[in-house]
PDB file of N, CA and C in Angstrom:
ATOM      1  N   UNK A   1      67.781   4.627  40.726  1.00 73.00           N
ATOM      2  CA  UNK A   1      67.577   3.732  41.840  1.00 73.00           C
ATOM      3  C   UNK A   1      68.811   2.863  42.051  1.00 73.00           C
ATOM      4  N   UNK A   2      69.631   2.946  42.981  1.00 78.00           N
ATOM      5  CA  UNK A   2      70.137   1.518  43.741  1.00 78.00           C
ATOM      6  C   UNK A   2      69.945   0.420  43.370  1.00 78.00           C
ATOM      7  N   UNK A   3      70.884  -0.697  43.113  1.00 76.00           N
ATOM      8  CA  UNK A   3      70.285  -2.022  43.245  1.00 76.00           C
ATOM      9  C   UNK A   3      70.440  -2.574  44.459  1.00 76.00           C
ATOM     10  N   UNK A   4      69.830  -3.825  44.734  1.00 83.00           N
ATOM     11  CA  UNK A   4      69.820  -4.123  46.069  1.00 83.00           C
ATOM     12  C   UNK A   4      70.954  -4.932  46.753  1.00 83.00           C
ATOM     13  N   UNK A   5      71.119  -4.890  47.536  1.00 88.00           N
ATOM     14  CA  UNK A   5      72.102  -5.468  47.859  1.00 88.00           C
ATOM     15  C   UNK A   5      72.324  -7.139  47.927  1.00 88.00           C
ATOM     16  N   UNK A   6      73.058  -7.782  47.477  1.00 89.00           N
ATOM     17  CA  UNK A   6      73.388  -9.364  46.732  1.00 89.00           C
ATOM     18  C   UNK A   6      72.675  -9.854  47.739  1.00 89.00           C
ATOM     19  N   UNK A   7      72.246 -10.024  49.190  1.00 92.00           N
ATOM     20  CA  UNK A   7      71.426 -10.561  50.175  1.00 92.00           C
ATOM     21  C   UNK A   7      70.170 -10.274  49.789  1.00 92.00           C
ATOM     22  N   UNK A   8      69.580  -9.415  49.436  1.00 91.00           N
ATOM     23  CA  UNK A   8      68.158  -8.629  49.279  1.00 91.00           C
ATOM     24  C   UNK A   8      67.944  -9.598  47.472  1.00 91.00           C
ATOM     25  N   UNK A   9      68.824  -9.458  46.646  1.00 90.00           N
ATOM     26  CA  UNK A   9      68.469 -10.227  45.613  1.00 90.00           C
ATOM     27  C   UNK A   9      68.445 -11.658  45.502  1.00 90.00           C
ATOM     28  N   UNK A  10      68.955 -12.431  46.691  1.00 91.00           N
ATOM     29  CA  UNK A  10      68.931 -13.646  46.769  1.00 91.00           C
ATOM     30  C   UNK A  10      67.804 -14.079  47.410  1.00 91.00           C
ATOM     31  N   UNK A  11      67.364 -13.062  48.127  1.00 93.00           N
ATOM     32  CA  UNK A  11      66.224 -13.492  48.869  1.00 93.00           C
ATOM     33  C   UNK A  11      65.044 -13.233  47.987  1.00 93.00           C
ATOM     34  N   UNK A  12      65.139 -12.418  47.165  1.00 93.00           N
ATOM     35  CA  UNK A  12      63.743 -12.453  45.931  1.00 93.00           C
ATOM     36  C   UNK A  12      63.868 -13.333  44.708  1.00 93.00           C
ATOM     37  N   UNK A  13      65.272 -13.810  44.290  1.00 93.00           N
ATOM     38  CA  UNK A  13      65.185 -15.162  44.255  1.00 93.00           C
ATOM     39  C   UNK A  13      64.750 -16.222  44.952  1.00 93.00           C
ATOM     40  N   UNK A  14      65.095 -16.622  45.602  1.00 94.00           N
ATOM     41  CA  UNK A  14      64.325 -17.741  46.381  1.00 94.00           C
ATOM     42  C   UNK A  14      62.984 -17.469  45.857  1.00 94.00           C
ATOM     43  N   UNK A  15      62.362 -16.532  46.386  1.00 95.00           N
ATOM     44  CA  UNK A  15      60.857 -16.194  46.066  1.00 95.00           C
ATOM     45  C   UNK A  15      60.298 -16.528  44.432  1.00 95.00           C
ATOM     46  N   UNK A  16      61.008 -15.883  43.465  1.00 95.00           N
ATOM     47  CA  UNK A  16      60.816 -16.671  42.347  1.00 95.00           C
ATOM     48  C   UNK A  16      61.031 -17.879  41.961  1.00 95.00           C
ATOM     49  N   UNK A  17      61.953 -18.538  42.626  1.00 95.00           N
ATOM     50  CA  UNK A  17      62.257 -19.867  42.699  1.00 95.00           C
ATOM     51  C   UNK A  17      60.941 -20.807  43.013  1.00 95.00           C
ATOM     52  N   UNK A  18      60.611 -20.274  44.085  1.00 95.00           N
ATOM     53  CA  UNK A  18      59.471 -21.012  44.666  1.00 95.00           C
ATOM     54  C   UNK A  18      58.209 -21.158  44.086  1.00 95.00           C
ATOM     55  N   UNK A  19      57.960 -19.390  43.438  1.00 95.00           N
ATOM     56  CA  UNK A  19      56.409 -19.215  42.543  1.00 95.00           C
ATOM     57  C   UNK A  19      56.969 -20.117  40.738  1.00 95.00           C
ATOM     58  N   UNK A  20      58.155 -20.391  40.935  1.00 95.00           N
ATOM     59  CA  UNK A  20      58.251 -21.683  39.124  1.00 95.00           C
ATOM     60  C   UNK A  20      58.259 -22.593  39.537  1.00 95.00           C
ATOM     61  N   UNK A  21      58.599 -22.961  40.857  1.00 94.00           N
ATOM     62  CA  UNK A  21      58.073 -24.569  41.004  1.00 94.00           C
ATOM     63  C   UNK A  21      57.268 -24.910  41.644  1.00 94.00           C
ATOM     64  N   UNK A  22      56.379 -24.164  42.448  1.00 94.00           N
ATOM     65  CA  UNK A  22      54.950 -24.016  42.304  1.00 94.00           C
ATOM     66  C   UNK A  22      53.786 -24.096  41.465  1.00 94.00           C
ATOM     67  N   UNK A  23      53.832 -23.275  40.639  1.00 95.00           N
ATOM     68  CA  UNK A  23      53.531 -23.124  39.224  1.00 95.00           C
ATOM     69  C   UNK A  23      53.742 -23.938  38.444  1.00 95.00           C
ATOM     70  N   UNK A  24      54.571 -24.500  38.011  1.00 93.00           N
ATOM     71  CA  UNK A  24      55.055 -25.197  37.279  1.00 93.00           C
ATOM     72  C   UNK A  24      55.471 -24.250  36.047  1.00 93.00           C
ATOM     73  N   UNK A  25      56.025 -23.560  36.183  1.00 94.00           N
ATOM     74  CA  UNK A  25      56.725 -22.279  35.262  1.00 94.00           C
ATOM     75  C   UNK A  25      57.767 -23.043  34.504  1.00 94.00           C
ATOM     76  N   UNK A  26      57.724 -22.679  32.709  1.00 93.00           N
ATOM     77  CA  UNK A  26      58.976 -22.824  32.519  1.00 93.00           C
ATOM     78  C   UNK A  26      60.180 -22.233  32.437  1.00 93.00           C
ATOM     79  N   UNK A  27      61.488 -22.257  32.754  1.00 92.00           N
ATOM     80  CA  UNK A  27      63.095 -21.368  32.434  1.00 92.00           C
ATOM     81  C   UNK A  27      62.202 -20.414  31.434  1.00 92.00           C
ATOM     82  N   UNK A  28      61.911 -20.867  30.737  1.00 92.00           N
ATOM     83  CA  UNK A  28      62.461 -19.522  29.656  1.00 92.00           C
ATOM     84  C   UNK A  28      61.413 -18.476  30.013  1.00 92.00           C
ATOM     85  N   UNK A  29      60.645 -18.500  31.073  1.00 94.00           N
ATOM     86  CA  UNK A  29      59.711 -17.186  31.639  1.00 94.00           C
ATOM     87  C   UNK A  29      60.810 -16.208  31.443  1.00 94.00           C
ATOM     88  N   UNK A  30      61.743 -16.119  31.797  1.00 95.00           N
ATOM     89  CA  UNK A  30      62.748 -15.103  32.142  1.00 95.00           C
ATOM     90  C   UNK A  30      62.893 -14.457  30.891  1.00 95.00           C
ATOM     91  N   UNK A  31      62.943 -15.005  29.392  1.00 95.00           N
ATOM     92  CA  UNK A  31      63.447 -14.612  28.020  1.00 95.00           C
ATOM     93  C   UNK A  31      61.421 -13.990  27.425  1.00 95.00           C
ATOM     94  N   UNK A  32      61.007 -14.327  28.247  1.00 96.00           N
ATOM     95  CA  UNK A  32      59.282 -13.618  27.798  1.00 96.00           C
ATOM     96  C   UNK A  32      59.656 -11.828  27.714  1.00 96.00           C
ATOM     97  N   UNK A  33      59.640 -10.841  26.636  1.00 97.00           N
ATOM     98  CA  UNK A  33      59.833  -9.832  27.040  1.00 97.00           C
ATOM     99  C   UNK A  33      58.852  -9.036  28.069  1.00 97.00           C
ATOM    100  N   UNK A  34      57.528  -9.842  27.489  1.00 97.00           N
ATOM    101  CA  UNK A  34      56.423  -8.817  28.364  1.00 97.00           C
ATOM    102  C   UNK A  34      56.746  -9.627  30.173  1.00 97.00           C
ATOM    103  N   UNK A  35      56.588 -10.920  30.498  1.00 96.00           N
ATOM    104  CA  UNK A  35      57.339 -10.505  31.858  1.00 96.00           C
ATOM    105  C   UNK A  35      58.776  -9.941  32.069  1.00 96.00           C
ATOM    106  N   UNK A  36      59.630  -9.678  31.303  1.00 96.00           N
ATOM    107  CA  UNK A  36      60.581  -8.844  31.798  1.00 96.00           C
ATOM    108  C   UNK A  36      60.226  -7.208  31.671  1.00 96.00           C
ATOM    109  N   UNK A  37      59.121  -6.777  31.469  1.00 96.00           N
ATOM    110  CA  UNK A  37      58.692  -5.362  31.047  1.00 96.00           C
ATOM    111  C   UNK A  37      57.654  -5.638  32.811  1.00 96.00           C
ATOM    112  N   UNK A  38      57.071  -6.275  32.753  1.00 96.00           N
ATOM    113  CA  UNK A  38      55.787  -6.456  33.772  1.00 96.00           C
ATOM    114  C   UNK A  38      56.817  -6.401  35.097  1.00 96.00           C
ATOM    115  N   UNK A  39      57.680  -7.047  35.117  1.00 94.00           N
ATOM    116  CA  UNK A  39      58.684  -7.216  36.367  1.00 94.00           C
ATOM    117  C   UNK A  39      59.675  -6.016  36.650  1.00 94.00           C
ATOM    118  N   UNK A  40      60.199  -5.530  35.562  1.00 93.00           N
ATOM    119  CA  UNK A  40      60.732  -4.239  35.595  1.00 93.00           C
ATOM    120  C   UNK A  40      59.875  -2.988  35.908  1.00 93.00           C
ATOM    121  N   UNK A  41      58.545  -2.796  35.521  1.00 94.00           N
ATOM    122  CA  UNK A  41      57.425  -2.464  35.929  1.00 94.00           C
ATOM    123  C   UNK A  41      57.242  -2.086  37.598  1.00 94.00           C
ATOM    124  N   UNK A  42      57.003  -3.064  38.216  1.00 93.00           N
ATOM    125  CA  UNK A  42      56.899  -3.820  39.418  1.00 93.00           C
ATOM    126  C   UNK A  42      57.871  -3.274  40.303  1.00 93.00           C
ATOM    127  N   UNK A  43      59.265  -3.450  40.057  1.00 91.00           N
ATOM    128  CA  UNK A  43      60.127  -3.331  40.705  1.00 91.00           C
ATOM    129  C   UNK A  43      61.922  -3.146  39.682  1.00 91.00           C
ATOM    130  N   UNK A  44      62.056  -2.278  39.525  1.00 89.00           N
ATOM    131  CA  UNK A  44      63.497  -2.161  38.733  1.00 89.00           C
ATOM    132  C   UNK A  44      64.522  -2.338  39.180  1.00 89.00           C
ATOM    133  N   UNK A  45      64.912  -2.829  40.760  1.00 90.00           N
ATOM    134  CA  UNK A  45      65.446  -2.929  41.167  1.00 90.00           C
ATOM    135  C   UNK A  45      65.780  -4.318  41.356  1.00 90.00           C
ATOM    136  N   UNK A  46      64.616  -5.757  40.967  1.00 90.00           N
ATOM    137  CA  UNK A  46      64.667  -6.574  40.443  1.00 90.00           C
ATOM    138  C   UNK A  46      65.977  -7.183  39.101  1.00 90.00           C
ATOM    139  N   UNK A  47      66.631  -8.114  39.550  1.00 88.00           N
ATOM    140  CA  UNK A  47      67.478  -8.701  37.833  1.00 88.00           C
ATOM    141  C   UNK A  47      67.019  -9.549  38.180  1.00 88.00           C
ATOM    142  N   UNK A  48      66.063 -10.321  36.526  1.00 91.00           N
ATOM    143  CA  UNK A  48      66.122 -11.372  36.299  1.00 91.00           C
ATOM    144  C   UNK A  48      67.336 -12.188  35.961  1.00 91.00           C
ATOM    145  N   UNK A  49      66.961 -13.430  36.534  1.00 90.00           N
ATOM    146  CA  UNK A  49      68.334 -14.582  36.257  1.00 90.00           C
ATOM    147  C   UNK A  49      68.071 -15.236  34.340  1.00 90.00           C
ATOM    148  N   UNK A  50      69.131 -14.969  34.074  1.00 93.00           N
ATOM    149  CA  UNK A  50      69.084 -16.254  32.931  1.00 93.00           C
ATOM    150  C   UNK A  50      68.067 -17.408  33.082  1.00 93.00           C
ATOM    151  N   UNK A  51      67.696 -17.992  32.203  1.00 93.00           N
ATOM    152  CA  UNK A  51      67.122 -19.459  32.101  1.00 93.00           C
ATOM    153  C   UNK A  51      68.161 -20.279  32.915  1.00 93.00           C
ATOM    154  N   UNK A  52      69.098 -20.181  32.260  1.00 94.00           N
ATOM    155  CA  UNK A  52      70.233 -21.207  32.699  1.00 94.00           C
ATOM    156  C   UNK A  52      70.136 -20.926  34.178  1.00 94.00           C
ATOM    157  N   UNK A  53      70.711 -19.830  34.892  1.00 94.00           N
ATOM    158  CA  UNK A  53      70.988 -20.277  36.202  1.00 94.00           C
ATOM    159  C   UNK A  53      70.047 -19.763  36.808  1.00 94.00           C
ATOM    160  N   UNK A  54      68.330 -19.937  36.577  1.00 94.00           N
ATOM    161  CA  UNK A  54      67.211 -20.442  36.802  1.00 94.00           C
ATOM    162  C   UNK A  54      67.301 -21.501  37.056  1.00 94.00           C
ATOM    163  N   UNK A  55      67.529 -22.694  35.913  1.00 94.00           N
ATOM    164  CA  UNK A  55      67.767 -24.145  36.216  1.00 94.00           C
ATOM    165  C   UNK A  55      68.651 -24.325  37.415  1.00 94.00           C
ATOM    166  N   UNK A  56      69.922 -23.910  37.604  1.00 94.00           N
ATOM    167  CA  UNK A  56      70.852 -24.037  38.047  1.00 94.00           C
ATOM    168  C   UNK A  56      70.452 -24.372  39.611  1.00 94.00           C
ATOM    169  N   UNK A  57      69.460 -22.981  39.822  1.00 94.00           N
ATOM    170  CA  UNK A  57      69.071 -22.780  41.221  1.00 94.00           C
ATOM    171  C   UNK A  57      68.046 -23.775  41.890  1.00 94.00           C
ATOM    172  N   UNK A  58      67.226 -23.897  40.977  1.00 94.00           N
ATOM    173  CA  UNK A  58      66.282 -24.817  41.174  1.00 94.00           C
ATOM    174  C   UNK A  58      67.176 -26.402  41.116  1.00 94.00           C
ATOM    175  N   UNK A  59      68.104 -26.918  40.239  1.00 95.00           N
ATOM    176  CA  UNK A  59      68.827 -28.070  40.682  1.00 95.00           C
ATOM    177  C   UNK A  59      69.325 -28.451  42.064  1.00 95.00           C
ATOM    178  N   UNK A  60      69.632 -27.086  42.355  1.00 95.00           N
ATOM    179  CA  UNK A  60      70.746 -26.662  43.648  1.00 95.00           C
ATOM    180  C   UNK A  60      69.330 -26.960  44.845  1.00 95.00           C
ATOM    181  N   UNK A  61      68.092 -26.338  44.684  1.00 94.00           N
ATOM    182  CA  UNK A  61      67.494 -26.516  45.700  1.00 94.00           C
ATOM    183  C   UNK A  61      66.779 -27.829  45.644  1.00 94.00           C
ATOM    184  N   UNK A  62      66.608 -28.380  44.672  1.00 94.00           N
ATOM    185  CA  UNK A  62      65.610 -29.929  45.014  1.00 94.00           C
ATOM    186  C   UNK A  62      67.128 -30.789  45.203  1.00 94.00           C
ATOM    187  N   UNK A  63      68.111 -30.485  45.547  1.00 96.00           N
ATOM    188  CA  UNK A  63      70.024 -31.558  45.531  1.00 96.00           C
ATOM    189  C   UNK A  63      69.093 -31.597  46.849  1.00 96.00           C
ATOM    190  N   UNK A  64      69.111 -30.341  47.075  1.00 95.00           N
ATOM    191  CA  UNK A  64      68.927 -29.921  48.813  1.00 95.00           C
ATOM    192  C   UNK A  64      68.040 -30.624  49.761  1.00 95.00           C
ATOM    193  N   UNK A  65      66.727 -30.682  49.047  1.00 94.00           N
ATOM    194  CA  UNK A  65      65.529 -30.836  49.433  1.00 94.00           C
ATOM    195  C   UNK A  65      65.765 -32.269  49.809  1.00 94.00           C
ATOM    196  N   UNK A  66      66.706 -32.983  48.635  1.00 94.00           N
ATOM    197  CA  UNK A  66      66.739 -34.512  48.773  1.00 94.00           C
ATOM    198  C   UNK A  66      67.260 -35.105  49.320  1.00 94.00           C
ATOM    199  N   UNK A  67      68.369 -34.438  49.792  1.00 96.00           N
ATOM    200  CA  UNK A  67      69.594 -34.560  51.013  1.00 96.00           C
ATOM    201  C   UNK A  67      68.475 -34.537  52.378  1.00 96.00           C
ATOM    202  N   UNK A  68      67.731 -33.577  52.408  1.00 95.00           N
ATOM    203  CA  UNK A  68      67.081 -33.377  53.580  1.00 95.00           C
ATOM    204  C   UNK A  68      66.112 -34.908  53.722  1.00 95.00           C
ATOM    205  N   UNK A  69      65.343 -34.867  52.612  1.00 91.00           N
ATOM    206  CA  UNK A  69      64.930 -35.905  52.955  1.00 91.00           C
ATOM    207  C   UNK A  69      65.274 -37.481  53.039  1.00 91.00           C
ATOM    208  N   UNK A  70      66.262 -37.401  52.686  1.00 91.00           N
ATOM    209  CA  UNK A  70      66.765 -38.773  52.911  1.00 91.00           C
ATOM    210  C   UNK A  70      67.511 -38.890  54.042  1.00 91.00           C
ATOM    211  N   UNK A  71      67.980 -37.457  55.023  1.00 92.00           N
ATOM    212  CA  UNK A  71      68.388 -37.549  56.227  1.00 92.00           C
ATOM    213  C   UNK A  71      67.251 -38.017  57.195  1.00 92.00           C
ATOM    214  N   UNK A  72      65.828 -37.514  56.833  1.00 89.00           N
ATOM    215  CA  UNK A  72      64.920 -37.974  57.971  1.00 89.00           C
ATOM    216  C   UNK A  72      64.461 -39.518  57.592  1.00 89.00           C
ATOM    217  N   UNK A  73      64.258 -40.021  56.742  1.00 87.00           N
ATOM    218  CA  UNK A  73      64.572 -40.662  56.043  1.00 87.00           C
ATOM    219  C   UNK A  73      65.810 -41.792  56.983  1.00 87.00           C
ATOM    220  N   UNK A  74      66.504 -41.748  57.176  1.00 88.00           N
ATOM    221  CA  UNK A  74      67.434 -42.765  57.542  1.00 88.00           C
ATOM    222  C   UNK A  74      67.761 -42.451  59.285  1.00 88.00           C
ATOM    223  N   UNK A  75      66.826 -41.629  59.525  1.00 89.00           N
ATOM    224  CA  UNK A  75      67.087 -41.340  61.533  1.00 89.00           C
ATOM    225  C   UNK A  75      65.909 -41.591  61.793  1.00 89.00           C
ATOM    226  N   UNK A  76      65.088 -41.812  60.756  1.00 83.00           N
ATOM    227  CA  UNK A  76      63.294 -42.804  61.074  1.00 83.00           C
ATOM    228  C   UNK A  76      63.647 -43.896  61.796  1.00 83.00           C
ATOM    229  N   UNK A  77      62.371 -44.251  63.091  1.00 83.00           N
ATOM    230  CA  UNK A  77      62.983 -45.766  63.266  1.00 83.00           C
ATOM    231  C   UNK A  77      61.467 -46.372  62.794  1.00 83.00           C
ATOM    232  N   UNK A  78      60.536 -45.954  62.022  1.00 83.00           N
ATOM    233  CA  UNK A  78      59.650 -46.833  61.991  1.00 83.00           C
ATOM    234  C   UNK A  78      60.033 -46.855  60.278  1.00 83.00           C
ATOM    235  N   UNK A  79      58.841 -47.676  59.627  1.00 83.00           N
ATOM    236  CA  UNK A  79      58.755 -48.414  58.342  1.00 83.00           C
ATOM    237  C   UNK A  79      58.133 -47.027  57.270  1.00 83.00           C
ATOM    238  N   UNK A  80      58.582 -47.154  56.290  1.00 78.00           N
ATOM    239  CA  UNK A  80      58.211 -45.740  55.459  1.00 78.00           C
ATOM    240  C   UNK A  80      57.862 -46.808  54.260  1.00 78.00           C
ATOM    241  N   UNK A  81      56.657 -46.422  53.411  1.00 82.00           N
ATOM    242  CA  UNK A  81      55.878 -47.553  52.483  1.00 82.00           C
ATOM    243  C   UNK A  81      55.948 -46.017  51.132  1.00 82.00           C
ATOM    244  N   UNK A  82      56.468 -46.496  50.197  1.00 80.00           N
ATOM    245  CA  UNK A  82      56.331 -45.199  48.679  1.00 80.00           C
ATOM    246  C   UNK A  82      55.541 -45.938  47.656  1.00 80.00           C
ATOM    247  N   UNK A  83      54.433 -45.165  47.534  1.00 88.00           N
ATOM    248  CA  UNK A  83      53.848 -45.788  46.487  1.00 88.00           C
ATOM    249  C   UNK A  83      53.782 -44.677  45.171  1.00 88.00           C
ATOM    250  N   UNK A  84      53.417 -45.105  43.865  1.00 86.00           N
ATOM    251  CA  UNK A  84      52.980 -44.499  42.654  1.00 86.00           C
ATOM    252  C   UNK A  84      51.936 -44.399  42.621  1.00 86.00           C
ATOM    253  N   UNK A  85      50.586 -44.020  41.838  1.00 84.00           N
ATOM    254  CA  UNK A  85      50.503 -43.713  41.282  1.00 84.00           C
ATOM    255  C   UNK A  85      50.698 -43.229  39.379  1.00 84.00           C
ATOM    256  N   UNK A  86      50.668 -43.926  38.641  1.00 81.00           N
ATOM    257  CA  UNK A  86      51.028 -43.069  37.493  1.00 81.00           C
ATOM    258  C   UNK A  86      49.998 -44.067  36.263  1.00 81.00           C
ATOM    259  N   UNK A  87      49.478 -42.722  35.319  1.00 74.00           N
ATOM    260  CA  UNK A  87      48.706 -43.035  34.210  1.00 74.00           C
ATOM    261  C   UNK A  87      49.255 -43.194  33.380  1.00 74.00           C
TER     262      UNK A  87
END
């Protein structure tokens, strides 16, 4: 089989990206052999990422997320109130 092309694997990243921080998955899913057998399984055309630039990606997308929101965030013209919560 082919691997996919660096566009086609970034985009099924994202997708795993999304189902670990969803989930609340930890990095080292990736070093589990039976999901790397279950995923290879699935699809072999799949590479799992390292733990590391697992983290990496997920840093890269909540930088993102936070940039975004602090752009709407500061082009608000009304009053924004943050509360906690915490036990």
């Amino acid at each position: 089989m082919e691997p996919w092309s660096a566009e086609m694997q970034k985009a099924k990243h994202e997708l795993f990206i999304k189902w670990v921080i969803v989930d609340q998955q930890s990095f080292t899913i990736v070093n589990n052999l039976n999901f790397q057998k279950f995923i290879s399984s699935i699809q072999p055309q799949y590479k799992l990422s390292s733990r590391n630039t697992l983290k990496e990606m997920i840093i890269k997308k909540f930088e993102t997320a936070q940039t975004e929101v602090l752009n709407y965030l500061q082009l608000s013209t009304s009053k924004v109130s943050l509360t906690i919560d915490m036990w």
